[in-house]
Coordinates of C-alpha atoms and ligand atoms in Angstrom, one line a residue:
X355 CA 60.4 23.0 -42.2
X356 CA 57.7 25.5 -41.4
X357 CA 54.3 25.4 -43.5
X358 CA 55.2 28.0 -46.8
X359 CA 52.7 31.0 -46.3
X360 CA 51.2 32.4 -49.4
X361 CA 47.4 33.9 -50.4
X362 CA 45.1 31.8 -52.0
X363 CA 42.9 33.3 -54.8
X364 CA 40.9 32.2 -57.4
X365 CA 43.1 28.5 -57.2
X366 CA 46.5 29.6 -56.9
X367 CA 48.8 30.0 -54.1
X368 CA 49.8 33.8 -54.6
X369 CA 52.8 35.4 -52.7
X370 CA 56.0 37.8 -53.3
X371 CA 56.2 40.6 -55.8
X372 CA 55.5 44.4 -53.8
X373 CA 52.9 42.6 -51.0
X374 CA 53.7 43.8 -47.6
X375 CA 55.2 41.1 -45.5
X376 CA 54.7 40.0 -42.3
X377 CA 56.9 38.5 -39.9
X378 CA 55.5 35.0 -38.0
X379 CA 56.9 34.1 -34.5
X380 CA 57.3 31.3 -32.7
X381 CA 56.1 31.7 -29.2
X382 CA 58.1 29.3 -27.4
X383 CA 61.6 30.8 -29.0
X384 CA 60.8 33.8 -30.4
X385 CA 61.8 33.3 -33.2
X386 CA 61.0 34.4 -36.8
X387 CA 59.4 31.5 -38.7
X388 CA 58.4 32.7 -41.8
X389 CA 57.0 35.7 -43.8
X390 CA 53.2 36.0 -44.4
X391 CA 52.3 38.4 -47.6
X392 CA 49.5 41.0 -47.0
X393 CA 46.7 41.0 -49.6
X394 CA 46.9 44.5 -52.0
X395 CA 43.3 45.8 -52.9
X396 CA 43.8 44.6 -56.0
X397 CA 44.2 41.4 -54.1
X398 CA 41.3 41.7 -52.3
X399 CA 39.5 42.7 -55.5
X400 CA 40.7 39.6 -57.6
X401 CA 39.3 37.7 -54.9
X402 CA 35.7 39.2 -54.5
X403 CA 35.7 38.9 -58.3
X404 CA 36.6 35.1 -58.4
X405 CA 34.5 34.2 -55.4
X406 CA 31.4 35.8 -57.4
X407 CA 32.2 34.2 -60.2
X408 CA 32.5 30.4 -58.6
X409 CA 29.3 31.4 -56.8
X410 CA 26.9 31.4 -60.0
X411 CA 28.4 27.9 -60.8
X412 CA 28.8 26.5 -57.5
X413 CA 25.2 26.9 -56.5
X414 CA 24.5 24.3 -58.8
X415 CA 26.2 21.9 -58.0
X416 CA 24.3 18.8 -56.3
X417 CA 25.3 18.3 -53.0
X418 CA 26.5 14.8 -53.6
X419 CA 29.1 16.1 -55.8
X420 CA 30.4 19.6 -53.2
X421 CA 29.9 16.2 -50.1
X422 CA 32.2 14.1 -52.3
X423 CA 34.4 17.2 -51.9
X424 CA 34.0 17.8 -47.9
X425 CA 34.7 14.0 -47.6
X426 CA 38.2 14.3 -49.5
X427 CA 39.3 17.1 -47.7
X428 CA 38.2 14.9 -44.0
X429 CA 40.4 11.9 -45.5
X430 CA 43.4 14.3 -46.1
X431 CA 43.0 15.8 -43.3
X432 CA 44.2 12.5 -41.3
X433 CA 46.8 12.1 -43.5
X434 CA 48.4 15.2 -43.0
X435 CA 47.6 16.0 -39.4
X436 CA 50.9 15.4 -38.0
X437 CA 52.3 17.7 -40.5
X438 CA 49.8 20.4 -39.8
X439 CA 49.6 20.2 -36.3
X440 CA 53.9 20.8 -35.6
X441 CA 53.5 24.3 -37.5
X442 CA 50.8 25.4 -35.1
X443 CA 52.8 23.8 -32.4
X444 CA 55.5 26.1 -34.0
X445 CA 53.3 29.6 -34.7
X446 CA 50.3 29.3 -32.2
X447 CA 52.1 27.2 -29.2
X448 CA 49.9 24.7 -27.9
X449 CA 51.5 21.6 -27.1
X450 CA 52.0 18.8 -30.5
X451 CA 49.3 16.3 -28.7
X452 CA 46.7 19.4 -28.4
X453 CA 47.7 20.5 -32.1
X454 CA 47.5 17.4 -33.8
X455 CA 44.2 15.9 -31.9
X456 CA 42.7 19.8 -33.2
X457 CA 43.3 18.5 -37.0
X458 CA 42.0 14.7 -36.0
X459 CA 38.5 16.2 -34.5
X460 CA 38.1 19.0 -37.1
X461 CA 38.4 16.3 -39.7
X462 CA 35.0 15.4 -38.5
X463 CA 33.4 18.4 -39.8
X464 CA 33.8 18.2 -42.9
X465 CA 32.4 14.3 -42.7
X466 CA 29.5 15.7 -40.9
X467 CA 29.2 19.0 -43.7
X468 CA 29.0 16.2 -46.6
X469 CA 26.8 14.3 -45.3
X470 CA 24.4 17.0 -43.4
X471 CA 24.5 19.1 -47.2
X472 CA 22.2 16.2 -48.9
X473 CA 19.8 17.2 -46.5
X474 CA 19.2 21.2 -46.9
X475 CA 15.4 20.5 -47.2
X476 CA 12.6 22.7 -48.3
X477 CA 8.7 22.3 -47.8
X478 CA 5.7 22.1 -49.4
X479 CA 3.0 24.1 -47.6
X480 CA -0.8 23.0 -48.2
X481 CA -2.6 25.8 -50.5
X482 CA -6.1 27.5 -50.0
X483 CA -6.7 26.4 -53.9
X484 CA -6.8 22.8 -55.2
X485 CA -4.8 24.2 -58.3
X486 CA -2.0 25.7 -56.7
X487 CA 1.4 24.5 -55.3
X488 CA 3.3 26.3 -52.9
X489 CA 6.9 26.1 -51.8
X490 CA 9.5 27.0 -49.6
X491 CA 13.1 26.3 -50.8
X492 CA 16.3 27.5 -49.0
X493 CA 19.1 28.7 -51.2
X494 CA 22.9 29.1 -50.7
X495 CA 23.2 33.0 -49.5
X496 CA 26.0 34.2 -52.1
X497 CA 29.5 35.6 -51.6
X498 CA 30.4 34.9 -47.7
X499 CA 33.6 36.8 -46.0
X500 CA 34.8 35.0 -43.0
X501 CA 37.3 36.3 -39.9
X502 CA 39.0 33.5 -37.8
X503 CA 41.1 34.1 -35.0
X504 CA 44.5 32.2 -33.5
X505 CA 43.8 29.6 -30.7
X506 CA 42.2 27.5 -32.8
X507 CA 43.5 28.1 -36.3
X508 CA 42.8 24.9 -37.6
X509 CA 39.1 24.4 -36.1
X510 CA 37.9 28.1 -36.5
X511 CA 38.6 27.9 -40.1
X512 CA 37.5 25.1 -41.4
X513 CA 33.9 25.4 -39.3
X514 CA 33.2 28.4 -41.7
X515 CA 34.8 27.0 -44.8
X516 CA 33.1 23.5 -44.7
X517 CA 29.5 25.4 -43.8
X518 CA 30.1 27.8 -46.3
X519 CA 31.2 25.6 -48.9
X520 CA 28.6 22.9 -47.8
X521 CA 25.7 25.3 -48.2
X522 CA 26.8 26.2 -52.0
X523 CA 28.3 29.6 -50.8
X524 CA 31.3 31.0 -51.9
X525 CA 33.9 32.3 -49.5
X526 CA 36.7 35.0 -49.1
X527 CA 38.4 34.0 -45.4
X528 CA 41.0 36.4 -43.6
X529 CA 42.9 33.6 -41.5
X530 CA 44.8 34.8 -38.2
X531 CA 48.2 36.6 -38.8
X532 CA 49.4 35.9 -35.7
X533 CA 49.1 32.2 -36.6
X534 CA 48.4 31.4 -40.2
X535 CA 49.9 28.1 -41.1
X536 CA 46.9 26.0 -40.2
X537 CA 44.8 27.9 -42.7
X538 CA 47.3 28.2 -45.6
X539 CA 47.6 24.2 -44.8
X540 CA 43.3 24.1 -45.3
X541 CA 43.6 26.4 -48.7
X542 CA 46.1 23.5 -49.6
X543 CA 43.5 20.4 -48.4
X544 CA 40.9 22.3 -50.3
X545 CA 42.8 22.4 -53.7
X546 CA 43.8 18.9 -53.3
X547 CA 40.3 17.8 -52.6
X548 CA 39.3 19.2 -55.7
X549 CA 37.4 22.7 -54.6
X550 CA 37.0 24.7 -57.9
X551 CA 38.9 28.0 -57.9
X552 CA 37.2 30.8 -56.4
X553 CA 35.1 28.9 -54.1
X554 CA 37.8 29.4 -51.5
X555 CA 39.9 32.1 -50.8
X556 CA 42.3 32.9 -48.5
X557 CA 43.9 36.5 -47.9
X558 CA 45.7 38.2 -45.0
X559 CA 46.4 41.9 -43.8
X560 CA 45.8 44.6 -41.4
X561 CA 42.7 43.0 -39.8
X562 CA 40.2 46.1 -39.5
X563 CA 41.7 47.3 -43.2
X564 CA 40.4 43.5 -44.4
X565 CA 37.3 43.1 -42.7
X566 CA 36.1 47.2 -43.5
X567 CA 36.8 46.5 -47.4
X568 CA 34.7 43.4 -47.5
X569 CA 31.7 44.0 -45.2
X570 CA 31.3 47.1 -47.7
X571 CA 32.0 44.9 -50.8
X572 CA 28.3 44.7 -52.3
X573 CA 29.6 41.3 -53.7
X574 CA 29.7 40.0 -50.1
X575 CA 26.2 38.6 -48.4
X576 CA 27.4 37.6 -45.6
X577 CA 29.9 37.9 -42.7
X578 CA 31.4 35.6 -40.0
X579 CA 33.6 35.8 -37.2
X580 CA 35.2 34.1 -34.2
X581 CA 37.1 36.6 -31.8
X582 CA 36.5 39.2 -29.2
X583 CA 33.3 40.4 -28.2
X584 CA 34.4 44.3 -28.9
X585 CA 35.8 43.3 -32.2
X586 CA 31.9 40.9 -32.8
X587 CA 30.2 44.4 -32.3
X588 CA 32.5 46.4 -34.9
X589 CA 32.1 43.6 -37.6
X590 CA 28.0 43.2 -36.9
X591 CA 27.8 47.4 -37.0
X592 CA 29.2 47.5 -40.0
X593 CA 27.6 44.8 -41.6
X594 CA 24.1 46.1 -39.8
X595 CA 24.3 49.9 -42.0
X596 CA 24.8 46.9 -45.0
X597 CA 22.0 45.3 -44.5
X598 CA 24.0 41.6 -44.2
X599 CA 23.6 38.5 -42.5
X600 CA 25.9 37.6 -39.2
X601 CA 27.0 34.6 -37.7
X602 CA 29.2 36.0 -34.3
X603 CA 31.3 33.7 -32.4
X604 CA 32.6 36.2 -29.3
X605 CA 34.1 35.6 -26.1
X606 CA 32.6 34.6 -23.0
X607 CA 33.4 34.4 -19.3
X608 CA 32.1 30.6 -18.7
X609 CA 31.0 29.7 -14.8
X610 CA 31.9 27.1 -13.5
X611 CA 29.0 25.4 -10.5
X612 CA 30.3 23.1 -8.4
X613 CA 27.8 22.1 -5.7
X614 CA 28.8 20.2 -2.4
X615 CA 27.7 17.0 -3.5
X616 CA 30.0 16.6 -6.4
X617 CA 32.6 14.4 -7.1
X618 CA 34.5 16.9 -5.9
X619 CA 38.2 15.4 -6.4
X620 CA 37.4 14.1 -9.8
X621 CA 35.7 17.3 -10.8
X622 CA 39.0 19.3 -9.8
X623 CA 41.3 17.0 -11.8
X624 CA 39.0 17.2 -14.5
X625 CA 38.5 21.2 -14.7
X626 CA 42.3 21.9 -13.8
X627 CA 43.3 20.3 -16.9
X628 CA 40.5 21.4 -18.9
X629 CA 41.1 24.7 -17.5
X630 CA 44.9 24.3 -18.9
X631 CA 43.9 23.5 -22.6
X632 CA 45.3 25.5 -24.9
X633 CA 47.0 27.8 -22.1
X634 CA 43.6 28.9 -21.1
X635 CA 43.1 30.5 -24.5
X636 CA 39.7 29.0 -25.4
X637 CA 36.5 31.3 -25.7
X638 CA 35.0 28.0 -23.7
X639 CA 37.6 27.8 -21.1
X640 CA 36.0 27.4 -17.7
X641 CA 37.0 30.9 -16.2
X642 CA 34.8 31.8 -13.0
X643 CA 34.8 29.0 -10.2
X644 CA 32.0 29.1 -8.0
X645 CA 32.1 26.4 -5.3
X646 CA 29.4 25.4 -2.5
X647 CA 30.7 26.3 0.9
X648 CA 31.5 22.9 2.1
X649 CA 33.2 21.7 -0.6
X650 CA 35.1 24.4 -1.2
X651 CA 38.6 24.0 0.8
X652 CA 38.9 20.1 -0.3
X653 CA 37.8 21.5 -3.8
X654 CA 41.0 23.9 -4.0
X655 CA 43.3 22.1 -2.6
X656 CA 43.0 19.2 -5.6
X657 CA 42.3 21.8 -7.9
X658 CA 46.0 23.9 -6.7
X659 CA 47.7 21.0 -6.6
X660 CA 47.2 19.6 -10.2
X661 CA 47.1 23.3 -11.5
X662 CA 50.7 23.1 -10.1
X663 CA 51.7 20.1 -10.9
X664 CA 51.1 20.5 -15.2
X665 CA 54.6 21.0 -16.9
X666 CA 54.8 24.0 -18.9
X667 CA 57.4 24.2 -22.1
X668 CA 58.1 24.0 -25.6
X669 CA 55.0 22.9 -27.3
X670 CA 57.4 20.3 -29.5
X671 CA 59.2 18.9 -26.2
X672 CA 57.7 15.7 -24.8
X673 CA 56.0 15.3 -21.9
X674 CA 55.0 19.7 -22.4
X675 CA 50.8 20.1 -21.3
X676 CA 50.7 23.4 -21.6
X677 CA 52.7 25.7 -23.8
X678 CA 53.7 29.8 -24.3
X679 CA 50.8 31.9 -24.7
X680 CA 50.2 32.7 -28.2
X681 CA 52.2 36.3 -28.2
X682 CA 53.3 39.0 -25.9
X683 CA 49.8 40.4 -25.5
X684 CA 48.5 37.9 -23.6
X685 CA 51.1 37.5 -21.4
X686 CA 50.9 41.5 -20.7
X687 CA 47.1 41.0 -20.7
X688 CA 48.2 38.4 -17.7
X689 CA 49.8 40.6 -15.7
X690 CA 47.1 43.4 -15.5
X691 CA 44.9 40.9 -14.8
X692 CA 47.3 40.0 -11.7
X693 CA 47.8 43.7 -10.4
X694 CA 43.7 44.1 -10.6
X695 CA 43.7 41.4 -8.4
X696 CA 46.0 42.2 -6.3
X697 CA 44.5 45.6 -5.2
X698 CA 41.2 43.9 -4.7
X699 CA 42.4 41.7 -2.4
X700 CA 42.9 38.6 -4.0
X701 CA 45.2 35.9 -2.7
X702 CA 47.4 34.3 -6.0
X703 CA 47.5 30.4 -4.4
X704 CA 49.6 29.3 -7.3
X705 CA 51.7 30.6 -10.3
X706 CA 51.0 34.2 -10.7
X707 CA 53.8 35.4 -13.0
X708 CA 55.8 35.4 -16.1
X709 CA 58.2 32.3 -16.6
X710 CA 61.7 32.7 -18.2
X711 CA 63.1 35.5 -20.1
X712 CA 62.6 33.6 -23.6
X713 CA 59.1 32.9 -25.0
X714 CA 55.7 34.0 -23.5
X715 CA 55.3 31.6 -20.7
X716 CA 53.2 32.3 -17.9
X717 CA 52.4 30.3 -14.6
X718 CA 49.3 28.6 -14.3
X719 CA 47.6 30.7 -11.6
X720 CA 44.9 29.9 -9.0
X721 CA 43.5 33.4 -7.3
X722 CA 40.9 33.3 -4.5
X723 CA 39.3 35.7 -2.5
X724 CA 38.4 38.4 -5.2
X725 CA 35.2 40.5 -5.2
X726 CA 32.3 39.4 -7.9
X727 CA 33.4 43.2 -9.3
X728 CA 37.2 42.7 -9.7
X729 CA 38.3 42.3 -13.5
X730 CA 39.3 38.6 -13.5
X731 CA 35.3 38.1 -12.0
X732 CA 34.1 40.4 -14.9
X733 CA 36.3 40.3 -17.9
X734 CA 37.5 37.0 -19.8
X735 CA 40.9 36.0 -18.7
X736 CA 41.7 34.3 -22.3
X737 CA 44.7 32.9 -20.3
X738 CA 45.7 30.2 -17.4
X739 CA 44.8 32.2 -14.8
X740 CA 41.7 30.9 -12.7
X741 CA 39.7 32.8 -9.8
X742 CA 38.0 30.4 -7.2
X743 CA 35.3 31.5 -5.0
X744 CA 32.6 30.1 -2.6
X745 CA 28.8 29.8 -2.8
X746 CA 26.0 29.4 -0.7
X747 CA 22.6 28.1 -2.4
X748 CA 21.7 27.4 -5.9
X749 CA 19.7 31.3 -6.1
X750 CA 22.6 32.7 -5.3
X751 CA 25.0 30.9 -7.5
X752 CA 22.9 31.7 -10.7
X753 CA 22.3 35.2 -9.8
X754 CA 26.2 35.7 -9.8
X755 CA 26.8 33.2 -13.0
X756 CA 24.0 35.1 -14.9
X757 CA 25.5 38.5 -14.1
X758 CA 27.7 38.9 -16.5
X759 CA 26.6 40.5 -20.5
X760 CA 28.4 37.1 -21.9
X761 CA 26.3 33.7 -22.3
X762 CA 28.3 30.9 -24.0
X763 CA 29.5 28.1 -22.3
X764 CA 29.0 27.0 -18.6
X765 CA 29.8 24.0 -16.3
X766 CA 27.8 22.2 -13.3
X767 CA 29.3 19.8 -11.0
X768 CA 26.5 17.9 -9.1
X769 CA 24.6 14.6 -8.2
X770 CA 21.7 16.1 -7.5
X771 CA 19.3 15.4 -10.4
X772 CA 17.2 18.4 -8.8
X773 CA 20.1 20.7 -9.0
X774 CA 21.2 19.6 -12.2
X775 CA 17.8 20.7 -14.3
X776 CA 17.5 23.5 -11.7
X777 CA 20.5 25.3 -13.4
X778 CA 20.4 23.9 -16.9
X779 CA 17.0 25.6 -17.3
X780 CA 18.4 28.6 -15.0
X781 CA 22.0 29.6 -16.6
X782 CA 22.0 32.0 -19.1
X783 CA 24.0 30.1 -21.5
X784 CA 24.3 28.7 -24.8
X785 CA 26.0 25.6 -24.0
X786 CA 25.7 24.1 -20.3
X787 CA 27.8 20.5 -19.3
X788 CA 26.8 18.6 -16.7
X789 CA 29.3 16.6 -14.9
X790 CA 31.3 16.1 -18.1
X791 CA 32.9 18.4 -20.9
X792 CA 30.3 17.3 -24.2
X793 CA 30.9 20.7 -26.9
X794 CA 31.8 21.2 -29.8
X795 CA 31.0 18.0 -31.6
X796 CA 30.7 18.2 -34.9
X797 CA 26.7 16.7 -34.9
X798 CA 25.8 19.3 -31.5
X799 CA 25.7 22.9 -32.0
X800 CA 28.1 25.6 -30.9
X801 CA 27.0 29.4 -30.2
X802 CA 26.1 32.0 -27.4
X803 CA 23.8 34.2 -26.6
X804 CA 24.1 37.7 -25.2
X805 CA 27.1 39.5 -25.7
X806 CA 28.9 36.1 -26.9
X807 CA 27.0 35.7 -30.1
X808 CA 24.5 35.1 -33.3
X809 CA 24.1 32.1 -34.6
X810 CA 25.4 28.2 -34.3
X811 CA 28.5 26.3 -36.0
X812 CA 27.9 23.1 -36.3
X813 CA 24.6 20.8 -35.8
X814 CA 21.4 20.7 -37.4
X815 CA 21.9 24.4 -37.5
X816 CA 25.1 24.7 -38.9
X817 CA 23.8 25.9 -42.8
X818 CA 21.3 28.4 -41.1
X819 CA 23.0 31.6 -41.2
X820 CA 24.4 30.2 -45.5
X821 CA 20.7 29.9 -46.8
X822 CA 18.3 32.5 -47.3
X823 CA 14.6 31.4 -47.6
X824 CA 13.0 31.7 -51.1
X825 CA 8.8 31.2 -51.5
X826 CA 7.2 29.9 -54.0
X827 CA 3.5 29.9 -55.3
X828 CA 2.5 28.9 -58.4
X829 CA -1.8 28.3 -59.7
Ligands
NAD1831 P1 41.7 41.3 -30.7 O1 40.4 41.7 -30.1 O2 42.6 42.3 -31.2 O3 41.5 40.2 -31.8 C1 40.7 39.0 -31.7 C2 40.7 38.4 -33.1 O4 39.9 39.3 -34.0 C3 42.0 38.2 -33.8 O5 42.0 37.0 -34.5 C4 42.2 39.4 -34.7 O6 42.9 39.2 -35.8 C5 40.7 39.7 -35.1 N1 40.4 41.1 -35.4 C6 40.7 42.1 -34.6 N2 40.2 43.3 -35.1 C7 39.6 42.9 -36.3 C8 38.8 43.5 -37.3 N3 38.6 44.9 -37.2 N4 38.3 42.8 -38.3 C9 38.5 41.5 -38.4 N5 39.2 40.8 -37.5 C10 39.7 41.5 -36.4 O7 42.5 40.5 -29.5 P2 43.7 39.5 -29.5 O8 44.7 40.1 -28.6 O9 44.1 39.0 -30.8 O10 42.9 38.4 -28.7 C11 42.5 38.6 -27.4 C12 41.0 38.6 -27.2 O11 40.3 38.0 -28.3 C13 40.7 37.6 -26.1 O12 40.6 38.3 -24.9 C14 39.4 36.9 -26.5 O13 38.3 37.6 -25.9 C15 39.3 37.2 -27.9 N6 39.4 35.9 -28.7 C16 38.3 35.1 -28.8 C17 38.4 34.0 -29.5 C18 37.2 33.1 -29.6 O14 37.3 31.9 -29.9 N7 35.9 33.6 -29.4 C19 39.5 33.6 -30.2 C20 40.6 34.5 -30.1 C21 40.6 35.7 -29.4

């Protein structure tokens, strides 16, 4: 049984009567799993209303009581990750493992939100007068309108919600059409947990129709999204001429160092399958290899051969590592990819196409020899399709690895302890991992810089872009 797809407004699960409806596919089969209602204005409206009205009460309630919340909806989380985890399997594709362990670490940040909440601290600032006090206190920002995309439906989703909610803010949250089961499932844990209506709500539509109507909502104080970077700059635009807050998670184009005195055969395993996650659909996927000269033919021969070896199916079938891509875009996206390379000159040492007629499979691909200029060099692959080229110093590497508008995550392969700070201070990244993949914990922060972003999920950080900062002086 596939998860029942509905709205979620002002507490209740809202669906039928004349709402458009949207067909969900699976994209392993093809086929239809269930229908997802689009939100009317009056929808939309209903919800602004209801989130502006949990907002005045909300913001007053202690921390220790919203925690108690976030911790329920962690504990629940466990128990129902199995459950939660086959429908994304079923609407986004990744295999069951990769879904469920998705629900198993995201439970985490809601545990870290509860606690991390009873600390939103403010200051006291020593005055010029014996007789007066002065203070800073940071306050939950309002009315919050979140976007979150489809390769991680579970994670993206309940980062914003559990910040949101955590700060005191109230929330209006457009999940992924494409693949909304993980967030109808969240709406659900929410509810369970306890959340009083309004503070959460859910709608769906035509994503630019959405996202326009609530960035000019003057109930809404705040946007955030997770996508592309094109779709980043729209949203930040529009909330810009509106004078709101923005927290953008965008794409990125992550480099990938690996110097010739590297580990080099464990390093390949290691970034192959990493490279694999998710079908390559991950804004942190490594995407740009850049390896040192001598290491470089040993380096691609492990690397080819494990790319090669990882079994692609059915997410649900065992034994599957990696499964369809999400939908037919990407798998078109794939192929022009391909032909780009192709004219440039690049040689496709595995995969390189389509697989079967049913489902949007495609071939984990290794391409070498391409120009710096060529479009899988310069533009985010969002796929399995990896471009391997060779290095020769450590100037030269991060000239080519900084060249690029994006800055988000970034990888270094090295034993030198020299080389290792050398690039960690160098890259122009907001995430770099040294001989090891370390993001995305709930307790480290999560962002870019350039083109890839505003703002952090997650860390110390994480209720930054939900509090505004309020002084106080009083004789
Ligand atoms: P897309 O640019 O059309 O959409 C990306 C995401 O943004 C989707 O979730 C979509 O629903 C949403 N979106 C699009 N227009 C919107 C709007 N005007 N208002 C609000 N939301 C909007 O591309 P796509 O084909 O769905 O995905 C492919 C590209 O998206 C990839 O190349 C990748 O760069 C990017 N992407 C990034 C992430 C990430 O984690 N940073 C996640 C998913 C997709």
């Amino acid at each position: 049984m596939y998860q029942d797809l509905a709205l979620y407004i002002d507490g209740e699960f809202i669906k039928g009567g004349d709402r458009h409806e949207q067909e969900v596919i699976n994209p392993a089969t093809q086929e239809v799993l269930g229908q997802l209602p689009h939100a009317t204005r009056a929808d939309l409206d209903r919800a602004l209303a209801a989130a502006q009205r949990a907002f005045e009460t909300w913001k007053k309630t202690s921390p220790l009581e919203r925690g108690k919340i976030l911790r329920r909806v962690g504990e629940l989380a466990r128990e129902r990750a199995r459950d939660i985890g086959r429908n994304i399997t079923l609407d986004q594709g990744k295999p069951l493992a990769e879904a469920v362990g998705e629900i198993m670490v995201c439970a985490e940040h809601a545990d870290w939100h509860a606690e991390e909440c009873r600390r939103i601290y403010g200051r006291v600032i020593p005055p010029r007068q014996p007789n007066v006090r002065q203070l800073v206190v940071r306050e939950p920002i309002g009315v919050c309108a979140a976007f979150t995309p489809w390769n991680f439906p579970f994670n993206q989703a309940i980062r914003k919600i559990v910040a949101a909610v955590g700060a005191g803010c109230t929330l209006i949250l457009k999940g992924p059409e494409d693949s909304p089961s993980a967030v109808v499932a969240l709406a659900q844990l929410f509810h369970d947990a306890g959340l009083p209506p309004g503070v959460l709500n859910i709608v769906w539509g035509v994503p630019a129709e959405v996202s326009t109507y609530l960035i000019e909502s003057p109930i809404v104080r705040k946007i955030s999204f997770t996508g592309s970077v094109p779709v980043g700059k729209q949203l930040a635009a529009l909330a810009g001429a509106h004078m709101k807050r923005v927290t953008m998670e965008l794409g990125g184009h992550s480099p990938v160092l690996v110097f010739d005195d590297a580990d080099i055969d464990p390093a390949a395993e290691m970034l192959a399958r990493f490279k694999l996650r998710n079908a390559g659909q991950v804004c942190v996927s490594p995407t740009r290899f850049y390896v040192q000269e001598k290491a470089y033919d040993r380096f691609l021969a492990r690397f080819t051969e494990v790319i090669g070896s990882i079994k692609v199916g059915n997410g649900l079938e065992d034994g599957t590592q990696m499964g369809p891509l999400a939908h037919e875009r990407r798998v078109l996206s794939m192929e022009q990819f391909l032909d780009d390379a192709s004219q440039r000159g690049g040689k496709v040492v595995a995969g390189g196409s389509r697989l079967g007629d049913k489902g949007y499979f495609f071939a984990p691909t290794v391409v070498t020899d391409l120009p710096d200029d060529s479009r899988l060099m310069t533009d985010e692959p969002f796929g399995p399709v990896a471009p391997v080229t060779r290095f020769k110093d450590t100037a030269e590497v991060l000239r080519r690895a900084n060249s690029l508008p994006f800055g988000l995550a970034s990888y270094v392969f090295t034993n030198s302890l020299k080389t290792a700070t050398e690039v960690s201070n160098g890259l122009e990244a907001g995430m770099v991992n040294i001989n090891h993949f370390g993001m995305a914990l709930a307790e480290t922060p999560f962002g870019g810089i350039k083109d890839s972003g505003i703002g952090s999920e997650g860390g110390l950080e994480t209720f930054d872009g939900y509090l505004v900062t309020k002084f106080i002086t009083q004789a």
